[in-house]
Coordinates of C-alpha atoms in Angstrom, one line a residue:
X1125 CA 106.5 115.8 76.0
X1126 CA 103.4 116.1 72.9
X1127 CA 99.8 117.0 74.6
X1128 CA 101.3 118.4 77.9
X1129 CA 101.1 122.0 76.4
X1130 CA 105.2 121.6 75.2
X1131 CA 104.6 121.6 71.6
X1132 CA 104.5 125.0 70.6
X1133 CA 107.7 127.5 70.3
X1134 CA 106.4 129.3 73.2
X1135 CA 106.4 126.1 75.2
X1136 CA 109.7 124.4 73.9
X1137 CA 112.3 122.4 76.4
X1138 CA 115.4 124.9 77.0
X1139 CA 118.6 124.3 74.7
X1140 CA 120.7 122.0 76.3
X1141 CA 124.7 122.1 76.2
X1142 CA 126.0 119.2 76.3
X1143 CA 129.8 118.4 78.1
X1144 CA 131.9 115.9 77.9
X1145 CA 131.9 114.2 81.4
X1146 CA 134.4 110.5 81.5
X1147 CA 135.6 108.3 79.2
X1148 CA 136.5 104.5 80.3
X1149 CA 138.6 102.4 78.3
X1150 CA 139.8 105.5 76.0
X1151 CA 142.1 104.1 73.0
X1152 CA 145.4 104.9 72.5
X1153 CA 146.6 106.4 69.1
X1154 CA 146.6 103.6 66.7
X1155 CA 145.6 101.2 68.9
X1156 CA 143.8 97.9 67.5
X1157 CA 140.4 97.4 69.8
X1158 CA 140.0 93.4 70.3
X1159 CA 136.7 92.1 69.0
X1160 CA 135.9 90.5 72.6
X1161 CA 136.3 94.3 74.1
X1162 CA 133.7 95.6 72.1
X1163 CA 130.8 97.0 73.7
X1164 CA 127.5 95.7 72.8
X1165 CA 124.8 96.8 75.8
X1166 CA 124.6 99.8 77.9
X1167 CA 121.8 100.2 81.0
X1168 CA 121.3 102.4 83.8
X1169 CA 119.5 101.0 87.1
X1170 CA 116.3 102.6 88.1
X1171 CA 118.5 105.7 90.5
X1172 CA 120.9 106.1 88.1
X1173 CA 123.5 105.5 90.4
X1174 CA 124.9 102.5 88.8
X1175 CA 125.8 101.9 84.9
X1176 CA 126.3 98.2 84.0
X1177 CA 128.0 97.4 80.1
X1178 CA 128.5 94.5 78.6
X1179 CA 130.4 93.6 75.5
X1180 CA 131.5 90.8 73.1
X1181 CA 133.5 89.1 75.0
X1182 CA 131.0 87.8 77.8
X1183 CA 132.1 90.3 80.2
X1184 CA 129.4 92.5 82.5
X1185 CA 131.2 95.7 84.0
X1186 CA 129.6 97.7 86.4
X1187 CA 129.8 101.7 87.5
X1188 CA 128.9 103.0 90.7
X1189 CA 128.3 106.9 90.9
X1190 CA 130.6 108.6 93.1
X1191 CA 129.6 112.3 93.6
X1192 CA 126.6 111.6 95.0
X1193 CA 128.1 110.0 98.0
X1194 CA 130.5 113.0 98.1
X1195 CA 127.4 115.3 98.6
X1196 CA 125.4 113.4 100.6
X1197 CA 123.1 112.4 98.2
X1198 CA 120.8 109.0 98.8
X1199 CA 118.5 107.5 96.8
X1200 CA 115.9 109.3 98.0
X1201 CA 117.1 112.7 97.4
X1202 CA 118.1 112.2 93.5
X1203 CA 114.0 110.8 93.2
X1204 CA 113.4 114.2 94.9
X1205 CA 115.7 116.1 92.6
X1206 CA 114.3 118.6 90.7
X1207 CA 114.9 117.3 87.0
X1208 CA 116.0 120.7 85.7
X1209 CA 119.0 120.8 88.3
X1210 CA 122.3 119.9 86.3
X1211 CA 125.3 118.4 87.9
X1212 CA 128.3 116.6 86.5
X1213 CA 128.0 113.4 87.5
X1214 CA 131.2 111.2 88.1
X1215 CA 131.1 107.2 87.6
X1216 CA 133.9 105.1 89.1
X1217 CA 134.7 101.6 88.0
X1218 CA 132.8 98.8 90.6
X1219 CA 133.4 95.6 89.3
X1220 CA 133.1 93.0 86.6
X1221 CA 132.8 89.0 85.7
X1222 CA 132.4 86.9 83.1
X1223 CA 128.7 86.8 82.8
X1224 CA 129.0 84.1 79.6
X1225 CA 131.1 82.0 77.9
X1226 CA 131.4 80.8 74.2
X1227 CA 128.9 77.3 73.6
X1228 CA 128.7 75.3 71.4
X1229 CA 125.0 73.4 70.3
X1230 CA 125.8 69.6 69.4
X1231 CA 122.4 69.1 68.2
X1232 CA 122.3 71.7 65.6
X1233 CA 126.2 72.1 64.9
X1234 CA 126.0 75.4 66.0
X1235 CA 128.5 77.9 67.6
X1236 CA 127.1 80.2 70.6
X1237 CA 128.7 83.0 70.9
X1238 CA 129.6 84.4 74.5
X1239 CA 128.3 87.8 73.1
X1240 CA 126.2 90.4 76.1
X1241 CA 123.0 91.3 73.9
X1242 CA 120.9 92.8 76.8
X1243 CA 121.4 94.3 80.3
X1244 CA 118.5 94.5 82.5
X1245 CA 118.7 96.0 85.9
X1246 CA 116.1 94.0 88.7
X1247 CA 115.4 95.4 92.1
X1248 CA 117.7 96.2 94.9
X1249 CA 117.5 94.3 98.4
X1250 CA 119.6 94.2 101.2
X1251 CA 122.2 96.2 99.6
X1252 CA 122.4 93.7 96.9
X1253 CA 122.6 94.2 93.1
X1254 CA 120.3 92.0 90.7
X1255 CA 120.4 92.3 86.8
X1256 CA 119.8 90.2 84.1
X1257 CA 121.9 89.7 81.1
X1258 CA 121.7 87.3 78.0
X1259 CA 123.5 85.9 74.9
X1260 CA 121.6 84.6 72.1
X1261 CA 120.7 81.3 74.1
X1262 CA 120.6 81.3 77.4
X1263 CA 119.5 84.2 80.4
X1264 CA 121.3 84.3 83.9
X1265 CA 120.3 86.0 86.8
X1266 CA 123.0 87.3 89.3
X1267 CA 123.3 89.1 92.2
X1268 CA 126.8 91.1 93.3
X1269 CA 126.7 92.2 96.6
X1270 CA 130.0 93.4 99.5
X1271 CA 131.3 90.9 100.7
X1272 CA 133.3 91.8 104.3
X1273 CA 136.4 89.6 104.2
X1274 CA 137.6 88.4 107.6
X1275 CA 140.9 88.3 108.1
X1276 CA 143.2 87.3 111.1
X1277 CA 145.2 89.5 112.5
X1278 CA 146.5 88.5 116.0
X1279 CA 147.1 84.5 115.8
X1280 CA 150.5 84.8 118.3
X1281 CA 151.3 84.0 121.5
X1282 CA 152.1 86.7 124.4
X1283 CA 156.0 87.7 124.0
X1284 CA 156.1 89.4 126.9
X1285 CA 154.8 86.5 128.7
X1286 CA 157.1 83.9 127.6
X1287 CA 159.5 82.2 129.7
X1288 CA 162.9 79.8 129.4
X1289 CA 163.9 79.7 125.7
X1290 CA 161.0 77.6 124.5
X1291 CA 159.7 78.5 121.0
X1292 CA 157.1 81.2 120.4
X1293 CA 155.7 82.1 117.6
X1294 CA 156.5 85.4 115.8
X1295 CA 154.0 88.5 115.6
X1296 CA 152.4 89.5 112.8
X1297 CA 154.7 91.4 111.3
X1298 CA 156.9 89.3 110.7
X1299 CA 157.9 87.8 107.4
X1300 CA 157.7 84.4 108.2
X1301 CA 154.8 82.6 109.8
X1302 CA 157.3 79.9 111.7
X1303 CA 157.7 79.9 115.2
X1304 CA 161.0 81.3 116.2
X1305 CA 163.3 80.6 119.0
X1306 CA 164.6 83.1 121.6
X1307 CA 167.8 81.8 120.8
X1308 CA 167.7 82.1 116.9
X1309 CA 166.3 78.6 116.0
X1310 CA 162.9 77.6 114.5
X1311 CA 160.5 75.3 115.3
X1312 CA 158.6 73.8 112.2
X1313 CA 155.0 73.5 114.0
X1314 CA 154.1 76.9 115.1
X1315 CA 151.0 75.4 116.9
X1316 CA 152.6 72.4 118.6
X1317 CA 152.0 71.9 122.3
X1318 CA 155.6 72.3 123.6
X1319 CA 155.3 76.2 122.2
X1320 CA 152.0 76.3 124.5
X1321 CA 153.5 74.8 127.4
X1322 CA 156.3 76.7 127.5
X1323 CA 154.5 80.0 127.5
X1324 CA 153.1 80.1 130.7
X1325 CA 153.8 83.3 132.5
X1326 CA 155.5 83.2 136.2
X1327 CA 152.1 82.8 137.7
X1328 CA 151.4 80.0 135.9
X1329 CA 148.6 81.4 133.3
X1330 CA 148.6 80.5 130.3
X1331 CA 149.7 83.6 127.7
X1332 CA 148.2 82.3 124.4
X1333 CA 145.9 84.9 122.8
X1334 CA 142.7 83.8 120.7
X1335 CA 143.2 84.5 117.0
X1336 CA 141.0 87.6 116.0
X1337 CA 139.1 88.3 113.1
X1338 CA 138.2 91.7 111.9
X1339 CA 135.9 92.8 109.0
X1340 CA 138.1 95.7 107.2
X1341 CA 137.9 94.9 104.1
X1342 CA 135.0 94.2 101.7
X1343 CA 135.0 92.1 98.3
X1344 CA 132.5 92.5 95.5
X1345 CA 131.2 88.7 94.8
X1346 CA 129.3 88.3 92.0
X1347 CA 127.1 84.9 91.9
X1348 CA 124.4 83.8 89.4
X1349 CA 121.8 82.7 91.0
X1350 CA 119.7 81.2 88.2
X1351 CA 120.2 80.2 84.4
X1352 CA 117.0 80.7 82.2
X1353 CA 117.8 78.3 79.2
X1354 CA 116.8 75.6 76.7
X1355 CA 113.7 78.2 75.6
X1356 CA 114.6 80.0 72.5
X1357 CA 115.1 78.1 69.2
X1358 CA 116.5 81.8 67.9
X1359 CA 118.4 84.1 68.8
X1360 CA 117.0 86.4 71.8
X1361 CA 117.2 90.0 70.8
X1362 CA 115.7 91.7 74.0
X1363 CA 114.8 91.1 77.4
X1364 CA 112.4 92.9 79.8
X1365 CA 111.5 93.4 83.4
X1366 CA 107.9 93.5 84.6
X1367 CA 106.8 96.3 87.0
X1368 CA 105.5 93.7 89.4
X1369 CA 109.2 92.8 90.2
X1370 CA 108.6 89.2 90.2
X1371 CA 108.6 88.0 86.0
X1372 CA 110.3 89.0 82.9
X1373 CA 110.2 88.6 79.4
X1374 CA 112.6 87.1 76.7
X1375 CA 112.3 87.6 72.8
X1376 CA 113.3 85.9 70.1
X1377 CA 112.8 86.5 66.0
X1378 CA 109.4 84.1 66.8
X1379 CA 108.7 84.0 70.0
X1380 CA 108.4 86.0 73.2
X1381 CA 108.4 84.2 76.5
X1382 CA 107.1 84.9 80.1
X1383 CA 109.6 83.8 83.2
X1384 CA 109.1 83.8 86.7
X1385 CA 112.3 85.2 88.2
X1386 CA 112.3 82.4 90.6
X1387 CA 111.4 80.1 88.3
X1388 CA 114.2 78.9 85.9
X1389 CA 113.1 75.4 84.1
X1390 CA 109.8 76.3 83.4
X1391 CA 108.6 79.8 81.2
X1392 CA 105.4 80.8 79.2
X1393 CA 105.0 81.6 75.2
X1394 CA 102.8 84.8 75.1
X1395 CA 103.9 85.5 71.8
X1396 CA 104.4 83.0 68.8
X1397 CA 104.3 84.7 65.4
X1398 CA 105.6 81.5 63.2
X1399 CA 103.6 80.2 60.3
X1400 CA 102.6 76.8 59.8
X1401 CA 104.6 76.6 56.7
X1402 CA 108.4 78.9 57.0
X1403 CA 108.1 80.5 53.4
X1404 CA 105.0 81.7 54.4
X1405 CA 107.3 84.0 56.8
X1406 CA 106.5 87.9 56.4
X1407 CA 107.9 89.8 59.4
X1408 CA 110.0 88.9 62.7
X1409 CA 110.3 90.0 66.3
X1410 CA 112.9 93.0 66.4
X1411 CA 112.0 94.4 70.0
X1412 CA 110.0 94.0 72.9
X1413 CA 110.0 95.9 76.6
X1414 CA 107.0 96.1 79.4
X1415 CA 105.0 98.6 80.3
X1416 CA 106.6 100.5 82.4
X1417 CA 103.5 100.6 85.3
X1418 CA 101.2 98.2 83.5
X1419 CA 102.3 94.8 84.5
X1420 CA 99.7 93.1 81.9
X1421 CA 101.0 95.6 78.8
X1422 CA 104.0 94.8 76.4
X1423 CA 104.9 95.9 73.7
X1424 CA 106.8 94.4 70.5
X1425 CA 108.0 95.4 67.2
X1426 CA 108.4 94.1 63.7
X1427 CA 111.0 93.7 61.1
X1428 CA 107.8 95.3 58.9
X1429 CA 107.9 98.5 61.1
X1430 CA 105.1 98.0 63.2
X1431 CA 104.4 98.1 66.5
X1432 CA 101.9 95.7 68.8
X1433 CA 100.7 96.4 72.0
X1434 CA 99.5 92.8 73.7
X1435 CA 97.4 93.5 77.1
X1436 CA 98.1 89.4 78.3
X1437 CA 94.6 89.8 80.8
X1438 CA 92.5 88.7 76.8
X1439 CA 94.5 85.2 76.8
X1440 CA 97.0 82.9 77.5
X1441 CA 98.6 83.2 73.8
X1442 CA 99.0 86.8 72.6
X1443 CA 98.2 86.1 69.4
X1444 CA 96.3 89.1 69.0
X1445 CA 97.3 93.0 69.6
X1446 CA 95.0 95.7 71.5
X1447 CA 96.6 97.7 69.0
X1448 CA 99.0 98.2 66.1
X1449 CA 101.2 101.2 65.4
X1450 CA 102.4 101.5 61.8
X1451 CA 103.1 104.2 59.4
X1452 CA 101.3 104.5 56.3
X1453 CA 103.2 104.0 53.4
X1454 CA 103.4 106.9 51.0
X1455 CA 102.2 105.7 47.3
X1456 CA 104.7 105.6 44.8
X1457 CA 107.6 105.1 47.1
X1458 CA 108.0 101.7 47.2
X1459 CA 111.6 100.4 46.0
X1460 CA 113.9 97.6 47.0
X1461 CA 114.8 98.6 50.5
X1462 CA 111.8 99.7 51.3
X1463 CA 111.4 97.1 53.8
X1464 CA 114.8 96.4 55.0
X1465 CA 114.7 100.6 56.2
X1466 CA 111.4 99.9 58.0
X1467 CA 112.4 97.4 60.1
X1468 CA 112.7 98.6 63.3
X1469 CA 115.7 97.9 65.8
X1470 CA 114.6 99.1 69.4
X1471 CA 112.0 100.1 71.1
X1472 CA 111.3 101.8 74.2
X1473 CA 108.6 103.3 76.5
X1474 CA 108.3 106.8 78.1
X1475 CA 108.9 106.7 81.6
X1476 CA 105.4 107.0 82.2
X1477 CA 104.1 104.6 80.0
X1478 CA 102.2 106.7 77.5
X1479 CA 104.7 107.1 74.8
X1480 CA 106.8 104.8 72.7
X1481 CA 109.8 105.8 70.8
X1482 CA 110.6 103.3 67.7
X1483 CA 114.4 103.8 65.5
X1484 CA 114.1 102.5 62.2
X1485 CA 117.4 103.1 60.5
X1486 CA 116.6 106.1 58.8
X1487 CA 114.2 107.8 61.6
X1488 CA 113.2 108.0 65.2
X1489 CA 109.5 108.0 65.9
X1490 CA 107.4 109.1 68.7
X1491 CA 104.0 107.5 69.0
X1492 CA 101.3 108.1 71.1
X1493 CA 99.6 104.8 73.0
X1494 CA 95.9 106.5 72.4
X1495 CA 96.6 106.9 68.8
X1496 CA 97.3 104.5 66.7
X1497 CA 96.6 106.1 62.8
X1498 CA 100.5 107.5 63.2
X1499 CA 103.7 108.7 65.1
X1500 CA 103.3 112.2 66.6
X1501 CA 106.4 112.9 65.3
X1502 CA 109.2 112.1 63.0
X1503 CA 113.0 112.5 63.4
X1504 CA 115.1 112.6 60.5
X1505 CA 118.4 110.8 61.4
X1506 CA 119.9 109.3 58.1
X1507 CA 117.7 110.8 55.5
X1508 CA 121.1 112.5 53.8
X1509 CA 122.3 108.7 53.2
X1510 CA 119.2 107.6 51.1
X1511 CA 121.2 108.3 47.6
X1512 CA 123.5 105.5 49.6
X1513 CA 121.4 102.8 50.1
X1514 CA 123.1 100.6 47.3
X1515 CA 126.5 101.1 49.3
X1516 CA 125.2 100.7 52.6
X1517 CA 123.6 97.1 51.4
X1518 CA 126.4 96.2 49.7
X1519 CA 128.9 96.5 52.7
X1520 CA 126.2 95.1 54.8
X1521 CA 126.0 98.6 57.0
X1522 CA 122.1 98.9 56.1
X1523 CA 121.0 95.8 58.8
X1524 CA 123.0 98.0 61.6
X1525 CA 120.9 98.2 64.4
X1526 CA 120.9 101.7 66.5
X1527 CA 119.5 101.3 69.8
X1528 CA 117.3 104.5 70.9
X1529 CA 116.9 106.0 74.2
X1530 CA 114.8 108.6 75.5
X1531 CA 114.7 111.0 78.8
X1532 CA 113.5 110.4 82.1
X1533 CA 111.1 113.8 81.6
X1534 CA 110.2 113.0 78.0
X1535 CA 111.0 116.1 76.6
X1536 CA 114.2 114.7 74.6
X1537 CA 115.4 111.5 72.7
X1538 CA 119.0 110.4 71.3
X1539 CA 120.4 108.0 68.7
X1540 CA 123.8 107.0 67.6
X1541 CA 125.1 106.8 64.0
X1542 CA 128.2 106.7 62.0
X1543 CA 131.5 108.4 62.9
X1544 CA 130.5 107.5 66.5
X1545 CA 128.1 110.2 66.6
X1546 CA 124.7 110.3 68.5
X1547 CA 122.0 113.0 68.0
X1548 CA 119.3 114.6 70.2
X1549 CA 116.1 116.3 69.6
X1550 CA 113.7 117.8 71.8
X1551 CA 110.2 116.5 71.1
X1552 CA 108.4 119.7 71.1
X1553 CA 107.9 122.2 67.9
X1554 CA 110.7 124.3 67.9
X1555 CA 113.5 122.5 69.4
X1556 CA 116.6 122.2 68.2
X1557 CA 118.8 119.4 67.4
X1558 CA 122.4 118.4 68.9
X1559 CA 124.8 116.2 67.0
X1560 CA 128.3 115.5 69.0
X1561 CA 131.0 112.5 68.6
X1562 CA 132.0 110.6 71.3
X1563 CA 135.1 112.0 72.3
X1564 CA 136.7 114.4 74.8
X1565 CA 136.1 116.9 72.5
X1566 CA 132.5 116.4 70.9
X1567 CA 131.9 118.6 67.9
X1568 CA 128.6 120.3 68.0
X1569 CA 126.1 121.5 65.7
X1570 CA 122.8 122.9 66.7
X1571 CA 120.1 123.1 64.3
X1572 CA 117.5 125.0 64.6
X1573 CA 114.0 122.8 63.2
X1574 CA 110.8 124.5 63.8
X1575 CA 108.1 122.0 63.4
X1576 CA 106.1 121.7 60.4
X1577 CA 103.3 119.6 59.5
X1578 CA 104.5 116.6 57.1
X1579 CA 103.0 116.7 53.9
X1580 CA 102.9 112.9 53.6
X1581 CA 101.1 112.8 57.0
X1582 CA 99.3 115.9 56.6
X1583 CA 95.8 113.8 57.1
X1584 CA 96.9 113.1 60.4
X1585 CA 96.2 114.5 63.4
X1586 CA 99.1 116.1 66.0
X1587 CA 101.8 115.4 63.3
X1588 CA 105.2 116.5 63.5
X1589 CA 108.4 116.5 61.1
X1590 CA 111.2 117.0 63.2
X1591 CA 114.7 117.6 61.6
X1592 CA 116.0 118.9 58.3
X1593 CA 116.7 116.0 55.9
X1594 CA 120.1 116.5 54.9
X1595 CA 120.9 115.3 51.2
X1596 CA 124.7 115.4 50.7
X1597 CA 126.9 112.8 51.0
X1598 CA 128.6 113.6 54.2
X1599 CA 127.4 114.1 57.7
X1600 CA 125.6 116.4 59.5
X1601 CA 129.3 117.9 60.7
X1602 CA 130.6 118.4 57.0
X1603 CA 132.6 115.1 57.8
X1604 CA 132.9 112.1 55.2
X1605 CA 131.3 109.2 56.9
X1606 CA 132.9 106.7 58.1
X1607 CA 131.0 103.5 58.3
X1608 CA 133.5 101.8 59.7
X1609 CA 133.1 103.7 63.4
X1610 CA 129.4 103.3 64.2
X1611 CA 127.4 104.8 68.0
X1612 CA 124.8 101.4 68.3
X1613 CA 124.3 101.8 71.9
X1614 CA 123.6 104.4 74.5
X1615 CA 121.7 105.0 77.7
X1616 CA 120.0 108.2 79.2
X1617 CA 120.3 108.6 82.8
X1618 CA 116.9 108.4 84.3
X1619 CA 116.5 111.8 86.1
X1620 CA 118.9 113.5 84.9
X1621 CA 120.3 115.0 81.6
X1622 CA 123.4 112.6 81.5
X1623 CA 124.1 110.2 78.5
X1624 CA 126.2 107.2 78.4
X1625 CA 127.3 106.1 74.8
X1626 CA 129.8 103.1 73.6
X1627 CA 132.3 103.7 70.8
X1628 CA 133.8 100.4 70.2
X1629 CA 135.0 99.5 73.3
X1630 CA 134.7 103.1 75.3
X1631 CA 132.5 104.6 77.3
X1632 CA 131.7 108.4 77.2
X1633 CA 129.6 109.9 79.6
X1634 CA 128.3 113.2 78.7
X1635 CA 126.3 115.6 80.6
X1636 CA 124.0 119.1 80.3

């Protein structure tokens, strides 16, 4: 990434080729996607050896990696992995449940819908799974672990050792579970004590064997162990897990609270950005995530484009940032949509903690945690729909919000847009940019961007413009847009290059 000697030519990540790896839940031709199958969240746990999705309809599915186990590989060897090593990774289908369902608020005449907004992976024990997942109300906690389901298999009495034509009961495999007679008839208590006492063996020992139960199959059982609720007047856009392993946060458009994860009636406001008076309203929460190693660091974002970072060790209420990341706006540029662009939609921290990368729905930006006068670099993403913007906020397409996702080595991030198409661009000077659909057959274009210094940032320091603005009105494949098909949510596999994306209701997995 920036400042670790990667951002010259010279030092620029290698060109990546990306393949097409799985697709779940591939449409047929003409096939009408239900509005409850669409999906809405994507996350990988910490290994990367299990995806979990969730979509409109309330539903959590889970992947578990499968050619890892086929090579050996444990969790231990993928953290020892060198990064650089590419394999095609294989997902499998684990499980799912119904994680929500559709509420309705009496109080305030108001419809909940069942709707998955956020995934959040906890920590592993025992062999157990733990993640969160939330709808605009209410948080639940579960837990999915293997089951072994004991069955009976020997429950019959000893043929061999039955005597006279008293009635014993058939062996399991039989059909029927009545006891039948030597002689052709049946008994209608299989268990009664005449079929007992009449299967005593010549010696006078009693024949009956003890039922036995063996463990040879196992069932996924999901359970939720707590519900988080009653806290959020608003609609709760993200949720986070601490690095401590024991709290979490929840945000709304006003508020951002602090839970105990075994704690589920009681949580703390950190974060509360409403006025005294409503119209004195500026900006809303968009975002927020945890430090990834800092337990007392969060970060959030605004629907003004900025970016706080809260450290909650200066008091109990947040109310005030350690710092603030915004861009300077250029004179002269101001117009209608202005601020409806800025707002930004996701944020998320570098693996190590000392980058965050912001998507705004024209750009991606990188910033810097020790430098808060600007992003040390810009991505251009839909700078070739700006002529559009009248369209886009007439059909509503302008308040899309494009999730953003970055490597687990830093060097590259990713986007979706319209057409179901995602982009990625290598963070250093001289990288190049991919653009592929999401489809067994992506369609590529690699452009070659040598960094430049921005003219509106020249002033400051470490600057970057990354990615030729593109001013026609098609995409960057030559492809009228279709805003109709639209790539809001994707993941990046965290020590690998692997991406998961969601196109309506599929789920492409790509690799490099």
């Amino acid at each position: 990434m920036l400042g670790r000697g990667e951002g010259t030519a010279a030092g620029a990540p290698q060109q990546l080729e990306w393949k097409f790896s799985q697709v779940f839940g591939e449409r047929a031709a003409g096939e009408e996607v239900q509005e409850v199958d669409i999906i809405s969240a994507i996350e990988f746990d910490r290994t990367g050896n299990h995806l979990a999705t969730g979509d409109r309809g309330g539903r959590v599915v889970l992947f578990e990696r499968t050619d890892t186990k086929d090579h050996g590989g444990n969790r231990m060897d993928l953290e020892r992995m060198d990064y650089s090593i590419s394999r095609h990774p294989e997902f499998r289908y684990k499980t799912e449940f119904q994680s929500h369902e559709p509420e309705f608020d009496y109080l305030k005449s108001l419809e909940i819908e069942e709707k998955i907004n956020k995934i959040r992976w906890c920590q592993t024990a025992n062999g157990a799974l733990f993640l969160l997942s939330t709808n605009d109300k209410t948080i639940k906690f579960w837990k999915v672990q293997e089951k072994k389901v004991k069955k009976v298999c020997d429950l019959n009495v000893d043929l061999s050792g039955a005597i006279g034509n008293g009635p014993v009961v058939c062996s399991s495999t039989s059909t029927s579970s009545k006891p039948c007679m030597e002689n052709g008839g049946c008994n209608g208590n299989p268990f009664s004590y005449s079929s007992i006492n009449t299967s005593l063996t010549a010696g006078g020992v009693l024949s009956l064997r003890l039922p036995v139960a063996n463990n040879n199959e196992t069932n996924l059982a999901a359970k939720c162990r707590r519900i988080y609720a009653h806290a959020h007047d608003y609609h709760i856009n993200s949720i986070s897990n601490n690095s401590d392993g024991e709290t979490f946060i929840s945000a709304d458009d006003l508020r951002i609270n602090l839970w105990n994860l075994e704690i589920s009636n009681q949580s703390f406001n950190i974060v509360d950005v409403k006025p005294a008076n409503m119209e004195d309203l500026t900006e809303v929460i968009t975002s927020a995530e945890f430090h990834p190693t800092h337990c007392n660091m969060l970060a959030y974002s605004s629907s003004r484009g900025s970016i706080r970072l809260i450290d909650m060790r200066q008091s109990a209420l947040c109310d005030t940032h350690s710092k603030l990341f915004e861009e300077q706006e250029v004179p002269g540029t101001r117009s209608f949509f202005t601020e409806i662009i800025a707002s930004i939609s996701d944020i998320k921290f570098a693996k190590d903690g000392r980058y965050i990368l912001s998507r705004d729905y024209m750009t991606l930006k990188l910033w810097d945690v020790n430098m808060d006068s600007g992003p040390v670099a810009t991505f251009q993403v839909h700078e070739y729909l700006r002529p559009k913007l009248c369209d886009l906020y007439e059909n509503d397409s302008i308040f899309d919000k494009f999730e953003c996702c970055l490597s687990g080595d830093g060097i590259r991030v990713a986007t979706g847009s319209y057409s179901n198409m995602f982009r990625v661009f290598g963070c250093s000077g001289g990288s190049t940019e991919t653009t592929l659909e999401a489809s067994k057959n992506p369609m590529r274009r690699q452009i070659q961007t040598p960094s430049r210094p921005s003219k509106s940032l020249g002033t400051l320091p470490r600057v970057l413009r990354l990615g030729g603005a593109d001013t026609s009105g098609v995409d960057v494949n030559g492809s009228s847009f279709d805003f109709t098909t639209k790539l809001l949510h994707l993941a990046w596999h965290p020590t690998e290059n692997s991406l998961a994306c969601a196109a309506s209701n599929s789920l492409y997995m790509y690799y490099a």
